[in-house]
Backbone atoms as SQL, in Angstrom:
CREATE TABLE atoms (id INTEGER PRIMARY KEY, chain TEXT, resi INTEGER, resn TEXT, atom TEXT, x REAL, y REAL, z REAL);
INSERT INTO atoms VALUES
  (1, 'A', 1, 'GLN', 'N', 1.004, -1.022, -0.021),
  (2, 'A', 1, 'GLN', 'CA', 0.029, 0.116, -0.017),
  (3, 'A', 1, 'GLN', 'C', 0.923, 1.333, -0.009),
  (4, 'A', 2, 'ASP', 'N', 0.527, 2.098, -0.960),
  (5, 'A', 2, 'ASP', 'CA', 1.418, 3.288, -0.794),
  (6, 'A', 2, 'ASP', 'C', 0.800, 4.455, 0.183),
  (7, 'A', 3, 'LEU', 'N', 1.788, 5.095, 0.936),
  (8, 'A', 3, 'LEU', 'CA', 1.554, 6.063, 1.633),
  (9, 'A', 3, 'LEU', 'C', 1.703, 7.513, 1.262),
  (10, 'A', 4, 'LYS', 'N', 0.715, 8.361, 1.514),
  (11, 'A', 4, 'LYS', 'CA', 0.998, 9.707, 1.185),
  (12, 'A', 4, 'LYS', 'C', 0.833, 10.873, 2.099),
  (13, 'A', 5, 'LEU', 'N', 1.849, 11.488, 2.193),
  (14, 'A', 5, 'LEU', 'CA', 2.147, 12.724, 3.150),
  (15, 'A', 5, 'LEU', 'C', 0.973, 13.636, 2.960),
  (16, 'A', 6, 'VAL', 'N', 0.320, 13.885, 4.080),
  (17, 'A', 6, 'VAL', 'CA', -1.208, 14.578, 4.043),
  (18, 'A', 6, 'VAL', 'C', -0.641, 16.232, 4.788),
  (19, 'A', 7, 'SER', 'N', 0.520, 16.125, 5.429),
  (20, 'A', 7, 'SER', 'CA', 0.628, 17.638, 5.994),
  (21, 'A', 7, 'SER', 'C', 1.968, 17.424, 6.799),
  (22, 'A', 8, 'SER', 'N', 2.784, 18.324, 6.827),
  (23, 'A', 8, 'SER', 'CA', 3.981, 18.557, 7.895),
  (24, 'A', 8, 'SER', 'C', 4.103, 20.159, 8.236),
  (25, 'A', 9, 'PHE', 'N', 4.773, 20.253, 9.046),
  (26, 'A', 9, 'PHE', 'CA', 5.027, 21.833, 9.608),
  (27, 'A', 9, 'PHE', 'C', 6.310, 21.840, 10.699),
  (28, 'A', 10, 'GLY', 'N', 6.655, 22.908, 10.686),
  (29, 'A', 10, 'GLY', 'CA', 7.802, 23.113, 11.625),
  (30, 'A', 10, 'GLY', 'C', 9.144, 23.248, 10.531),
  (31, 'A', 11, 'ARG', 'N', 10.039, 23.670, 11.206),
  (32, 'A', 11, 'ARG', 'CA', 11.448, 23.893, 10.476),
  (33, 'A', 11, 'ARG', 'C', 12.301, 23.823, 11.391),
  (34, 'A', 12, 'HIS', 'N', 13.593, 23.673, 11.129),
  (35, 'A', 12, 'HIS', 'CA', 14.901, 23.587, 12.091),
  (36, 'A', 12, 'HIS', 'C', 15.077, 25.133, 12.809),
  (37, 'A', 13, 'GLY', 'N', 15.188, 24.808, 14.188),
  (38, 'A', 13, 'GLY', 'CA', 15.783, 26.135, 14.894),
  (39, 'A', 13, 'GLY', 'C', 15.148, 26.126, 16.218),
  (40, 'A', 14, 'SER', 'N', 15.046, 27.257, 16.708),
  (41, 'A', 14, 'SER', 'CA', 14.887, 27.320, 18.284),
  (42, 'A', 14, 'SER', 'C', 13.436, 28.374, 18.598),
  (43, 'A', 15, 'LYS', 'N', 13.017, 29.006, 17.699),
  (44, 'A', 15, 'LYS', 'CA', 12.218, 29.905, 17.801),
  (45, 'A', 15, 'LYS', 'C', 10.587, 29.259, 17.656),
  (46, 'A', 16, 'LEU', 'N', 9.618, 29.789, 18.183),
  (47, 'A', 16, 'LEU', 'CA', 8.116, 29.400, 18.206),
  (48, 'A', 16, 'LEU', 'C', 8.146, 28.934, 16.725),
  (49, 'A', 17, 'GLY', 'N', 7.643, 27.603, 16.745),
  (50, 'A', 17, 'GLY', 'CA', 7.323, 27.092, 15.204),
  (51, 'A', 17, 'GLY', 'C', 8.320, 26.298, 14.711),
  (52, 'A', 18, 'GLU', 'N', 9.590, 26.312, 15.405),
  (53, 'A', 18, 'GLU', 'CA', 10.666, 25.701, 14.962),
  (54, 'A', 18, 'GLU', 'C', 11.274, 24.535, 15.968),
  (55, 'A', 19, 'LEU', 'N', 11.622, 23.479, 15.390),
  (56, 'A', 19, 'LEU', 'CA', 11.967, 22.262, 16.241),
  (57, 'A', 19, 'LEU', 'C', 13.497, 22.021, 15.997),
  (58, 'A', 20, 'ASP', 'N', 14.085, 21.424, 16.940),
  (59, 'A', 20, 'ASP', 'CA', 15.340, 21.016, 17.089),
  (60, 'A', 20, 'ASP', 'C', 15.239, 19.288, 17.652),
  (61, 'A', 21, 'TRP', 'N', 15.535, 18.428, 17.020),
  (62, 'A', 21, 'TRP', 'CA', 15.356, 17.198, 17.442),
  (63, 'A', 21, 'TRP', 'C', 14.051, 16.579, 18.110),
  (64, 'A', 22, 'PRO', 'N', 13.126, 16.727, 17.379),
  (65, 'A', 22, 'PRO', 'CA', 11.811, 16.455, 17.868),
  (66, 'A', 22, 'PRO', 'C', 11.955, 14.750, 18.029),
  (67, 'A', 23, 'MET', 'N', 11.580, 14.230, 19.287),
  (68, 'A', 23, 'MET', 'CA', 11.787, 12.981, 19.630),
  (69, 'A', 23, 'MET', 'C', 10.693, 12.142, 19.635),
  (70, 'A', 24, 'ASP', 'N', 9.326, 12.926, 19.954),
  (71, 'A', 24, 'ASP', 'CA', 8.146, 12.330, 20.241),
  (72, 'A', 24, 'ASP', 'C', 6.854, 13.105, 19.985),
  (73, 'A', 25, 'ALA', 'N', 5.837, 12.796, 19.762),
  (74, 'A', 25, 'ALA', 'CA', 4.658, 13.630, 19.842),
  (75, 'A', 25, 'ALA', 'C', 3.449, 13.036, 20.364),
  (76, 'A', 26, 'GLY', 'N', 2.515, 13.931, 20.924),
  (77, 'A', 26, 'GLY', 'CA', 1.229, 13.356, 21.483),
  (78, 'A', 26, 'GLY', 'C', 0.076, 14.172, 20.917),
  (79, 'A', 27, 'PHE', 'N', -1.304, 13.828, 21.186),
  (80, 'A', 27, 'PHE', 'CA', -2.380, 14.677, 21.068),
  (81, 'A', 27, 'PHE', 'C', -3.530, 14.537, 22.019),
  (82, 'A', 28, 'ASP', 'N', -3.616, 15.735, 21.900),
  (83, 'A', 28, 'ASP', 'CA', -4.993, 15.999, 23.141),
  (84, 'A', 28, 'ASP', 'C', -6.326, 15.744, 22.407),
  (85, 'A', 29, 'ASP', 'N', -7.451, 15.542, 23.399),
  (86, 'A', 29, 'ASP', 'CA', -8.589, 15.332, 22.772),
  (87, 'A', 29, 'ASP', 'C', -8.948, 16.562, 21.696),
  (88, 'A', 30, 'ALA', 'N', -8.755, 17.773, 21.780),
  (89, 'A', 30, 'ALA', 'CA', -8.883, 18.554, 20.987),
  (90, 'A', 30, 'ALA', 'C', -7.869, 18.671, 19.886),
  (91, 'A', 31, 'GLY', 'N', -7.343, 18.075, 19.553),
  (92, 'A', 31, 'GLY', 'CA', -6.775, 17.766, 18.243),
  (93, 'A', 31, 'GLY', 'C', -5.138, 18.452, 18.400),
  (94, 'A', 32, 'HIS', 'N', -4.816, 18.918, 19.649),
  (95, 'A', 32, 'HIS', 'CA', -3.265, 19.713, 19.597),
  (96, 'A', 32, 'HIS', 'C', -2.404, 18.692, 19.377),
  (97, 'A', 33, 'VAL', 'N', -1.278, 18.950, 18.784),
  (98, 'A', 33, 'VAL', 'CA', -0.132, 18.224, 18.779),
  (99, 'A', 33, 'VAL', 'C', 0.929, 18.716, 19.725),
  (100, 'A', 34, 'TYR', 'N', 1.544, 17.895, 20.492),
  (101, 'A', 34, 'TYR', 'CA', 2.625, 18.171, 21.306),
  (102, 'A', 34, 'TYR', 'C', 3.834, 17.720, 20.782),
  (103, 'A', 35, 'VAL', 'N', 4.713, 18.256, 20.647),
  (104, 'A', 35, 'VAL', 'CA', 5.844, 17.732, 20.311),
  (105, 'A', 35, 'VAL', 'C', 7.201, 18.229, 21.273),
  (106, 'A', 36, 'VAL', 'N', 7.862, 17.016, 21.717),
  (107, 'A', 36, 'VAL', 'CA', 9.134, 16.820, 22.534),
  (108, 'A', 36, 'VAL', 'C', 10.344, 16.994, 22.026),
  (109, 'A', 37, 'GLU', 'N', 11.128, 18.131, 22.166),
  (110, 'A', 37, 'GLU', 'CA', 12.322, 18.543, 21.394),
  (111, 'A', 37, 'GLU', 'C', 13.433, 18.392, 22.505),
  (112, 'A', 38, 'ARG', 'N', 14.250, 17.453, 22.014),
  (113, 'A', 38, 'ARG', 'CA', 15.527, 17.100, 22.699),
  (114, 'A', 38, 'ARG', 'C', 16.423, 18.268, 22.826),
  (115, 'A', 39, 'CYS', 'N', 16.658, 18.865, 22.060),
  (116, 'A', 39, 'CYS', 'CA', 17.635, 19.766, 21.836),
  (117, 'A', 39, 'CYS', 'C', 17.439, 21.160, 22.423),
  (118, 'A', 40, 'ASN', 'N', 16.302, 21.539, 22.167),
  (119, 'A', 40, 'ASN', 'CA', 15.882, 22.641, 22.793),
  (120, 'A', 40, 'ASN', 'C', 15.062, 22.425, 24.179),
  (121, 'A', 41, 'HIS', 'N', 15.102, 21.494, 24.552),
  (122, 'A', 41, 'HIS', 'CA', 14.762, 20.813, 26.103),
  (123, 'A', 41, 'HIS', 'C', 13.429, 21.730, 26.440),
  (124, 'A', 42, 'ARG', 'N', 12.490, 21.369, 25.570),
  (125, 'A', 42, 'ARG', 'CA', 10.931, 21.943, 25.735),
  (126, 'A', 42, 'ARG', 'C', 9.843, 20.854, 25.258),
  (127, 'A', 43, 'VAL', 'N', 8.896, 21.276, 25.302),
  (128, 'A', 43, 'VAL', 'CA', 7.625, 21.001, 24.484),
  (129, 'A', 43, 'VAL', 'C', 6.942, 22.059, 23.959),
  (130, 'A', 44, 'GLN', 'N', 6.838, 21.769, 22.628),
  (131, 'A', 44, 'GLN', 'CA', 5.956, 22.773, 21.794),
  (132, 'A', 44, 'GLN', 'C', 4.472, 22.353, 21.468),
  (133, 'A', 45, 'LYS', 'N', 3.440, 23.151, 21.674),
  (134, 'A', 45, 'LYS', 'CA', 1.900, 22.929, 21.351),
  (135, 'A', 45, 'LYS', 'C', 1.941, 23.467, 20.205),
  (136, 'A', 46, 'PHE', 'N', 1.248, 22.524, 19.119),
  (137, 'A', 46, 'PHE', 'CA', 0.550, 23.278, 17.876),
  (138, 'A', 46, 'PHE', 'C', -1.063, 23.171, 17.890),
  (139, 'A', 47, 'ASN', 'N', -1.706, 23.585, 17.071),
  (140, 'A', 47, 'ASN', 'CA', -3.127, 23.723, 16.979),
  (141, 'A', 47, 'ASN', 'C', -3.181, 22.410, 15.816),
  (142, 'A', 48, 'PRO', 'N', -4.326, 22.200, 15.513),
  (143, 'A', 48, 'PRO', 'CA', -4.654, 21.043, 14.746),
  (144, 'A', 48, 'PRO', 'C', -4.359, 21.299, 13.191),
  (145, 'A', 49, 'ARG', 'N', -4.242, 22.519, 12.815),
  (146, 'A', 49, 'ARG', 'CA', -3.302, 22.916, 11.795),
  (147, 'A', 49, 'ARG', 'C', -2.075, 22.902, 11.518),
  (148, 'A', 50, 'GLY', 'N', -1.367, 22.812, 12.504),
  (149, 'A', 50, 'GLY', 'CA', 0.129, 22.959, 12.707),
  (150, 'A', 50, 'GLY', 'C', 0.491, 24.219, 12.908),
  (151, 'A', 51, 'GLU', 'N', -0.180, 25.238, 13.201),
  (152, 'A', 51, 'GLU', 'CA', 0.298, 26.297, 14.059),
  (153, 'A', 51, 'GLU', 'C', 0.798, 26.597, 15.187),
  (154, 'A', 52, 'PRO', 'N', 1.716, 27.103, 15.694),
  (155, 'A', 52, 'PRO', 'CA', 2.665, 26.961, 16.898),
  (156, 'A', 52, 'PRO', 'C', 1.594, 27.716, 17.998),
  (157, 'A', 53, 'LEU', 'N', 1.371, 27.331, 19.152),
  (158, 'A', 53, 'LEU', 'CA', 0.712, 27.993, 20.166),
  (159, 'A', 53, 'LEU', 'C', 1.518, 28.765, 21.149),
  (160, 'A', 54, 'LEU', 'N', 2.306, 27.667, 21.818),
  (161, 'A', 54, 'LEU', 'CA', 3.259, 27.909, 23.060),
  (162, 'A', 54, 'LEU', 'C', 4.388, 26.847, 23.020),
  (163, 'A', 55, 'THR', 'N', 5.337, 27.448, 24.039),
  (164, 'A', 55, 'THR', 'CA', 6.373, 26.207, 24.266),
  (165, 'A', 55, 'THR', 'C', 6.368, 26.138, 25.813),
  (166, 'A', 56, 'PHE', 'N', 6.654, 25.239, 26.560),
  (167, 'A', 56, 'PHE', 'CA', 6.839, 25.134, 27.852),
  (168, 'A', 56, 'PHE', 'C', 7.844, 24.178, 28.258),
  (169, 'A', 57, 'GLY', 'N', 8.602, 24.260, 29.301),
  (170, 'A', 57, 'GLY', 'CA', 10.111, 23.696, 29.701),
  (171, 'A', 57, 'GLY', 'C', 11.121, 24.397, 29.124),
  (172, 'A', 58, 'ARG', 'N', 12.457, 24.505, 29.833),
  (173, 'A', 58, 'ARG', 'CA', 13.541, 24.912, 29.422),
  (174, 'A', 58, 'ARG', 'C', 14.684, 24.170, 30.062),
  (175, 'A', 59, 'LYS', 'N', 15.931, 24.187, 29.570),
  (176, 'A', 59, 'LYS', 'CA', 16.852, 23.721, 29.925),
  (177, 'A', 59, 'LYS', 'C', 17.342, 23.912, 31.280),
  (178, 'A', 60, 'GLY', 'N', 17.343, 22.764, 32.067),
  (179, 'A', 60, 'GLY', 'CA', 17.824, 22.884, 33.407),
  (180, 'A', 60, 'GLY', 'C', 17.431, 21.698, 34.203),
  (181, 'A', 61, 'ARG', 'N', 17.570, 21.675, 35.486),
  (182, 'A', 61, 'ARG', 'CA', 17.673, 20.497, 36.368),
  (183, 'A', 61, 'ARG', 'C', 16.710, 20.849, 37.403),
  (184, 'A', 62, 'HIS', 'N', 15.657, 21.877, 37.556),
  (185, 'A', 62, 'HIS', 'CA', 15.213, 22.563, 38.505),
  (186, 'A', 62, 'HIS', 'C', 13.486, 22.185, 38.035),
  (187, 'A', 63, 'SER', 'N', 12.706, 22.240, 38.882),
  (188, 'A', 63, 'SER', 'CA', 11.321, 21.922, 38.621),
  (189, 'A', 63, 'SER', 'C', 10.821, 22.701, 37.390),
  (190, 'A', 64, 'GLY', 'N', 10.057, 22.216, 36.579),
  (191, 'A', 64, 'GLY', 'CA', 9.693, 22.857, 35.151),
  (192, 'A', 64, 'GLY', 'C', 10.601, 22.979, 34.395),
  (193, 'A', 65, 'GLU', 'N', 11.808, 22.535, 34.520),
  (194, 'A', 65, 'GLU', 'CA', 12.948, 22.549, 33.669),
  (195, 'A', 65, 'GLU', 'C', 13.164, 20.947, 33.109),
  (196, 'A', 66, 'LEU', 'N', 13.708, 21.192, 31.923),
  (197, 'A', 66, 'LEU', 'CA', 13.941, 19.731, 31.089),
  (198, 'A', 66, 'LEU', 'C', 15.076, 19.705, 30.420),
  (199, 'A', 67, 'LEU', 'N', 15.893, 18.363, 30.397),
  (200, 'A', 67, 'LEU', 'CA', 17.456, 18.331, 30.062),
  (201, 'A', 67, 'LEU', 'C', 17.107, 17.085, 29.266),
  (202, 'A', 68, 'ASN', 'N', 16.989, 17.355, 28.074),
  (203, 'A', 68, 'ASN', 'CA', 17.040, 16.437, 26.953),
  (204, 'A', 68, 'ASN', 'C', 15.942, 15.356, 27.119),
  (205, 'A', 69, 'PRO', 'N', 14.457, 15.782, 26.709),
  (206, 'A', 69, 'PRO', 'CA', 13.072, 15.258, 26.973),
  (207, 'A', 69, 'PRO', 'C', 13.289, 14.389, 25.919),
  (208, 'A', 70, 'GLN', 'N', 12.674, 13.119, 25.975),
  (209, 'A', 70, 'GLN', 'CA', 12.435, 12.103, 25.089),
  (210, 'A', 70, 'GLN', 'C', 11.177, 11.802, 24.754),
  (211, 'A', 71, 'GLY', 'N', 10.228, 11.596, 25.644),
  (212, 'A', 71, 'GLY', 'CA', 8.795, 10.794, 25.403),
  (213, 'A', 71, 'GLY', 'C', 7.524, 11.871, 25.871),
  (214, 'A', 72, 'ILE', 'N', 6.426, 11.410, 25.644),
  (215, 'A', 72, 'ILE', 'CA', 5.227, 12.470, 25.909),
  (216, 'A', 72, 'ILE', 'C', 3.977, 11.570, 25.908),
  (217, 'A', 73, 'HIS', 'N', 3.203, 11.699, 26.941),
  (218, 'A', 73, 'HIS', 'CA', 2.018, 11.245, 26.844),
  (219, 'A', 73, 'HIS', 'C', 0.881, 12.292, 27.497),
  (220, 'A', 74, 'ILE', 'N', -0.309, 12.156, 26.843),
  (221, 'A', 74, 'ILE', 'CA', -1.142, 13.352, 27.345),
  (222, 'A', 74, 'ILE', 'C', -2.314, 12.486, 27.892),
  (223, 'A', 75, 'SER', 'N', -2.733, 13.061, 28.866),
  (224, 'A', 75, 'SER', 'CA', -3.976, 12.355, 29.816),
  (225, 'A', 75, 'SER', 'C', -4.698, 13.357, 30.089),
  (226, 'A', 76, 'GLY', 'N', -6.180, 13.668, 29.578),
  (227, 'A', 76, 'GLY', 'CA', -6.922, 14.716, 30.063),
  (228, 'A', 76, 'GLY', 'C', -6.322, 15.844, 29.910),
  (229, 'A', 77, 'LYS', 'N', -6.006, 16.756, 30.963),
  (230, 'A', 77, 'LYS', 'CA', -5.497, 17.950, 30.872),
  (231, 'A', 77, 'LYS', 'C', -4.184, 17.919, 31.469),
  (232, 'A', 78, 'LEU', 'N', -3.462, 16.767, 31.483),
  (233, 'A', 78, 'LEU', 'CA', -2.246, 16.812, 31.798),
  (234, 'A', 78, 'LEU', 'C', -1.056, 16.181, 30.942),
  (235, 'A', 79, 'VAL', 'N', 0.219, 16.701, 30.818),
  (236, 'A', 79, 'VAL', 'CA', 1.244, 16.182, 29.646),
  (237, 'A', 79, 'VAL', 'C', 2.169, 15.703, 30.661),
  (238, 'A', 80, 'TYR', 'N', 2.630, 14.338, 30.418),
  (239, 'A', 80, 'TYR', 'CA', 3.684, 13.873, 31.108),
  (240, 'A', 80, 'TYR', 'C', 4.902, 13.719, 30.131),
  (241, 'A', 81, 'VAL', 'N', 6.093, 14.137, 30.607),
  (242, 'A', 81, 'VAL', 'CA', 7.127, 14.134, 29.907),
  (243, 'A', 81, 'VAL', 'C', 8.461, 13.508, 30.260),
  (244, 'A', 82, 'THR', 'N', 8.857, 12.539, 29.524),
  (245, 'A', 82, 'THR', 'CA', 9.975, 11.621, 30.054),
  (246, 'A', 82, 'THR', 'C', 11.373, 12.691, 30.164),
  (247, 'A', 83, 'ASP', 'N', 12.108, 13.024, 31.149),
  (248, 'A', 83, 'ASP', 'CA', 13.159, 13.802, 31.168),
  (249, 'A', 83, 'ASP', 'C', 14.451, 12.959, 31.228),
  (250, 'A', 84, 'TRP', 'N', 15.037, 12.702, 30.012),
  (251, 'A', 84, 'TRP', 'CA', 16.167, 11.822, 30.037),
  (252, 'A', 84, 'TRP', 'C', 17.166, 12.162, 30.839),
  (253, 'A', 85, 'ASN', 'N', 17.999, 13.178, 30.756),
  (254, 'A', 85, 'ASN', 'CA', 19.385, 13.441, 31.623),
  (255, 'A', 85, 'ASN', 'C', 19.082, 13.779, 33.294),
  (256, 'A', 86, 'ASN', 'N', 17.544, 14.207, 33.410),
  (257, 'A', 86, 'ASN', 'CA', 17.206, 14.448, 34.813),
  (258, 'A', 86, 'ASN', 'C', 16.633, 13.025, 35.408),
  (259, 'A', 87, 'SER', 'N', 16.376, 12.155, 34.815),
  (260, 'A', 87, 'SER', 'CA', 15.790, 10.733, 35.124),
  (261, 'A', 87, 'SER', 'C', 14.682, 10.808, 35.915),
  (262, 'A', 88, 'ARG', 'N', 13.706, 11.706, 35.291),
  (263, 'A', 88, 'ARG', 'CA', 12.555, 11.666, 36.044),
  (264, 'A', 88, 'ARG', 'C', 10.970, 11.849, 35.173),
  (265, 'A', 89, 'VAL', 'N', 10.013, 12.149, 35.294),
  (266, 'A', 89, 'VAL', 'CA', 8.830, 12.374, 34.570),
  (267, 'A', 89, 'VAL', 'C', 8.477, 14.009, 35.076),
  (268, 'A', 90, 'SER', 'N', 8.302, 14.809, 34.334),
  (269, 'A', 90, 'SER', 'CA', 8.038, 16.071, 34.561),
  (270, 'A', 90, 'SER', 'C', 6.354, 16.142, 34.121),
  (271, 'A', 91, 'VAL', 'N', 5.466, 16.585, 34.870),
  (272, 'A', 91, 'VAL', 'CA', 4.095, 16.693, 34.482),
  (273, 'A', 91, 'VAL', 'C', 3.724, 18.159, 34.341),
  (274, 'A', 92, 'PHE', 'N', 3.007, 18.758, 33.313),
  (275, 'A', 92, 'PHE', 'CA', 2.668, 20.181, 33.153),
  (276, 'A', 92, 'PHE', 'C', 0.999, 19.785, 32.818),
  (277, 'A', 93, 'THR', 'N', 0.634, 20.947, 32.693),
  (278, 'A', 93, 'THR', 'CA', -1.151, 20.972, 32.293),
  (279, 'A', 93, 'THR', 'C', -0.723, 21.459, 31.007),
  (280, 'A', 94, 'THR', 'N', -2.009, 21.300, 30.017),
  (281, 'A', 94, 'THR', 'CA', -1.737, 21.385, 28.462),
  (282, 'A', 94, 'THR', 'C', -1.632, 22.877, 28.027),
  (283, 'A', 95, 'ASN', 'N', -1.937, 23.717, 29.157),
  (284, 'A', 95, 'ASN', 'CA', -1.456, 25.316, 28.768),
  (285, 'A', 95, 'ASN', 'C', 0.198, 25.161, 29.303),
  (286, 'A', 96, 'GLY', 'N', 0.681, 24.501, 29.800),
  (287, 'A', 96, 'GLY', 'CA', 2.218, 24.525, 29.662),
  (288, 'A', 96, 'GLY', 'C', 2.424, 24.907, 31.338),
  (289, 'A', 97, 'GLU', 'N', 1.479, 24.731, 32.336),
  (290, 'A', 97, 'GLU', 'CA', 1.915, 25.243, 33.528),
  (291, 'A', 97, 'GLU', 'C', 2.715, 23.731, 34.470),
  (292, 'A', 98, 'PHE', 'N', 3.728, 23.971, 35.126),
  (293, 'A', 98, 'PHE', 'CA', 4.482, 22.834, 35.763),
  (294, 'A', 98, 'PHE', 'C', 3.527, 22.589, 36.761),
  (295, 'A', 99, 'VAL', 'N', 3.371, 21.365, 37.082),
  (296, 'A', 99, 'VAL', 'CA', 2.326, 20.594, 38.182),
  (297, 'A', 99, 'VAL', 'C', 3.416, 20.048, 39.057),
  (298, 'A', 100, 'THR', 'N', 4.033, 19.009, 38.490),
  (299, 'A', 100, 'THR', 'CA', 4.890, 18.330, 39.480),
  (300, 'A', 100, 'THR', 'C', 5.517, 17.487, 38.770),
  (301, 'A', 101, 'LEU', 'N', 6.693, 16.583, 39.521),
  (302, 'A', 101, 'LEU', 'CA', 7.587, 15.664, 38.787),
  (303, 'A', 101, 'LEU', 'C', 7.643, 14.310, 40.223),
  (304, 'A', 102, 'PHE', 'N', 8.177, 13.379, 39.071),
  (305, 'A', 102, 'PHE', 'CA', 8.227, 12.180, 40.075),
  (306, 'A', 102, 'PHE', 'C', 9.425, 11.357, 39.291),
  (307, 'A', 103, 'GLY', 'N', 9.969, 10.338, 40.083),
  (308, 'A', 103, 'GLY', 'CA', 10.714, 9.301, 39.673),
  (309, 'A', 103, 'GLY', 'C', 12.318, 9.941, 40.088),
  (310, 'A', 104, 'CYS', 'N', 13.269, 8.885, 39.815),
  (311, 'A', 104, 'CYS', 'CA', 14.714, 9.236, 40.040),
  (312, 'A', 104, 'CYS', 'C', 15.454, 8.236, 39.298),
  (313, 'A', 105, 'GLU', 'N', 16.755, 8.373, 39.281),
  (314, 'A', 105, 'GLU', 'CA', 17.566, 7.480, 38.425),
  (315, 'A', 105, 'GLU', 'C', 17.381, 6.135, 38.885),
  (316, 'A', 106, 'GLU', 'N', 17.509, 5.560, 40.133),
  (317, 'A', 106, 'GLU', 'CA', 17.068, 4.420, 40.439),
  (318, 'A', 106, 'GLU', 'C', 15.695, 3.862, 40.262),
  (319, 'A', 107, 'GLU', 'N', 14.810, 4.683, 40.220),
  (320, 'A', 107, 'GLU', 'CA', 13.393, 4.365, 39.764),
  (321, 'A', 107, 'GLU', 'C', 13.083, 4.204, 38.435),
  (322, 'A', 108, 'LEU', 'N', 13.824, 5.061, 37.554),
  (323, 'A', 108, 'LEU', 'CA', 13.252, 5.381, 36.333),
  (324, 'A', 108, 'LEU', 'C', 14.631, 5.033, 35.261),
  (325, 'A', 109, 'GLY', 'N', 15.576, 5.126, 35.668),
  (326, 'A', 109, 'GLY', 'CA', 16.957, 5.285, 34.851),
  (327, 'A', 109, 'GLY', 'C', 16.467, 6.361, 33.723),
  (328, 'A', 110, 'ARG', 'N', 17.152, 6.294, 32.579),
  (329, 'A', 110, 'ARG', 'CA', 16.895, 7.303, 31.744),
  (330, 'A', 110, 'ARG', 'C', 15.789, 6.902, 30.696),
  (331, 'A', 111, 'SER', 'N', 14.599, 7.047, 31.042),
  (332, 'A', 111, 'SER', 'CA', 13.557, 6.881, 30.190),
  (333, 'A', 111, 'SER', 'C', 13.058, 7.476, 28.969),
  (334, 'A', 112, 'ARG', 'N', 12.923, 6.678, 27.778),
  (335, 'A', 112, 'ARG', 'CA', 12.723, 7.272, 26.694),
  (336, 'A', 112, 'ARG', 'C', 10.942, 7.650, 26.179),
  (337, 'A', 113, 'GLY', 'N', 10.392, 6.572, 26.667),
  (338, 'A', 113, 'GLY', 'CA', 8.926, 6.518, 26.327),
  (339, 'A', 113, 'GLY', 'C', 8.201, 6.414, 27.773),
  (340, 'A', 114, 'ILE', 'N', 6.952, 6.843, 27.392),
  (341, 'A', 114, 'ILE', 'CA', 5.990, 6.882, 28.596),
  (342, 'A', 114, 'ILE', 'C', 4.596, 6.528, 27.732),
  (343, 'A', 115, 'THR', 'N', 3.721, 5.708, 28.424),
  (344, 'A', 115, 'THR', 'CA', 2.578, 5.502, 28.144),
  (345, 'A', 115, 'THR', 'C', 1.653, 5.294, 29.413),
  (346, 'A', 116, 'ALA', 'N', 0.200, 5.422, 29.531),
  (347, 'A', 116, 'ALA', 'CA', -0.505, 5.144, 30.796),
  (348, 'A', 116, 'ALA', 'C', -1.872, 4.545, 30.558),
  (349, 'A', 117, 'ASP', 'N', -2.558, 4.012, 31.349),
  (350, 'A', 117, 'ASP', 'CA', -3.836, 3.668, 30.962),
  (351, 'A', 117, 'ASP', 'C', -5.062, 4.562, 31.809),
  (352, 'A', 118, 'GLU', 'N', -5.982, 4.404, 31.717),
  (353, 'A', 118, 'GLU', 'CA', -7.165, 5.088, 32.334),
  (354, 'A', 118, 'GLU', 'C', -7.058, 4.995, 34.058),
  (355, 'A', 119, 'ASP', 'N', -6.401, 4.238, 34.510),
  (356, 'A', 119, 'ASP', 'CA', -6.465, 4.319, 35.965),
  (357, 'A', 119, 'ASP', 'C', -5.212, 4.571, 36.299);
């Protein structure tokens, strides 16, 4: 079966709408696309048409900061991001507000992906 490209968005860089090493993407119930960027140390949110809305997270080791994020999972109004070099999962709202973090290297190691069930 032949596959056909339907749409694409973004270009290389660090400004809003630009991407640097996108590692994973997820979708919320409204069709927004969230892209985890390894080298920009952030998550970028796009509307269903691929237009950039906002970014959240920045390079660092403190709460709300990311260091080479790798994976993403959206559940309801929460965004879970695996934070490779910080060996944890950071949780944000779908509007980019930091909520909490959990895990450590002994528990998670350097996790790349994440998924969850309804429970």
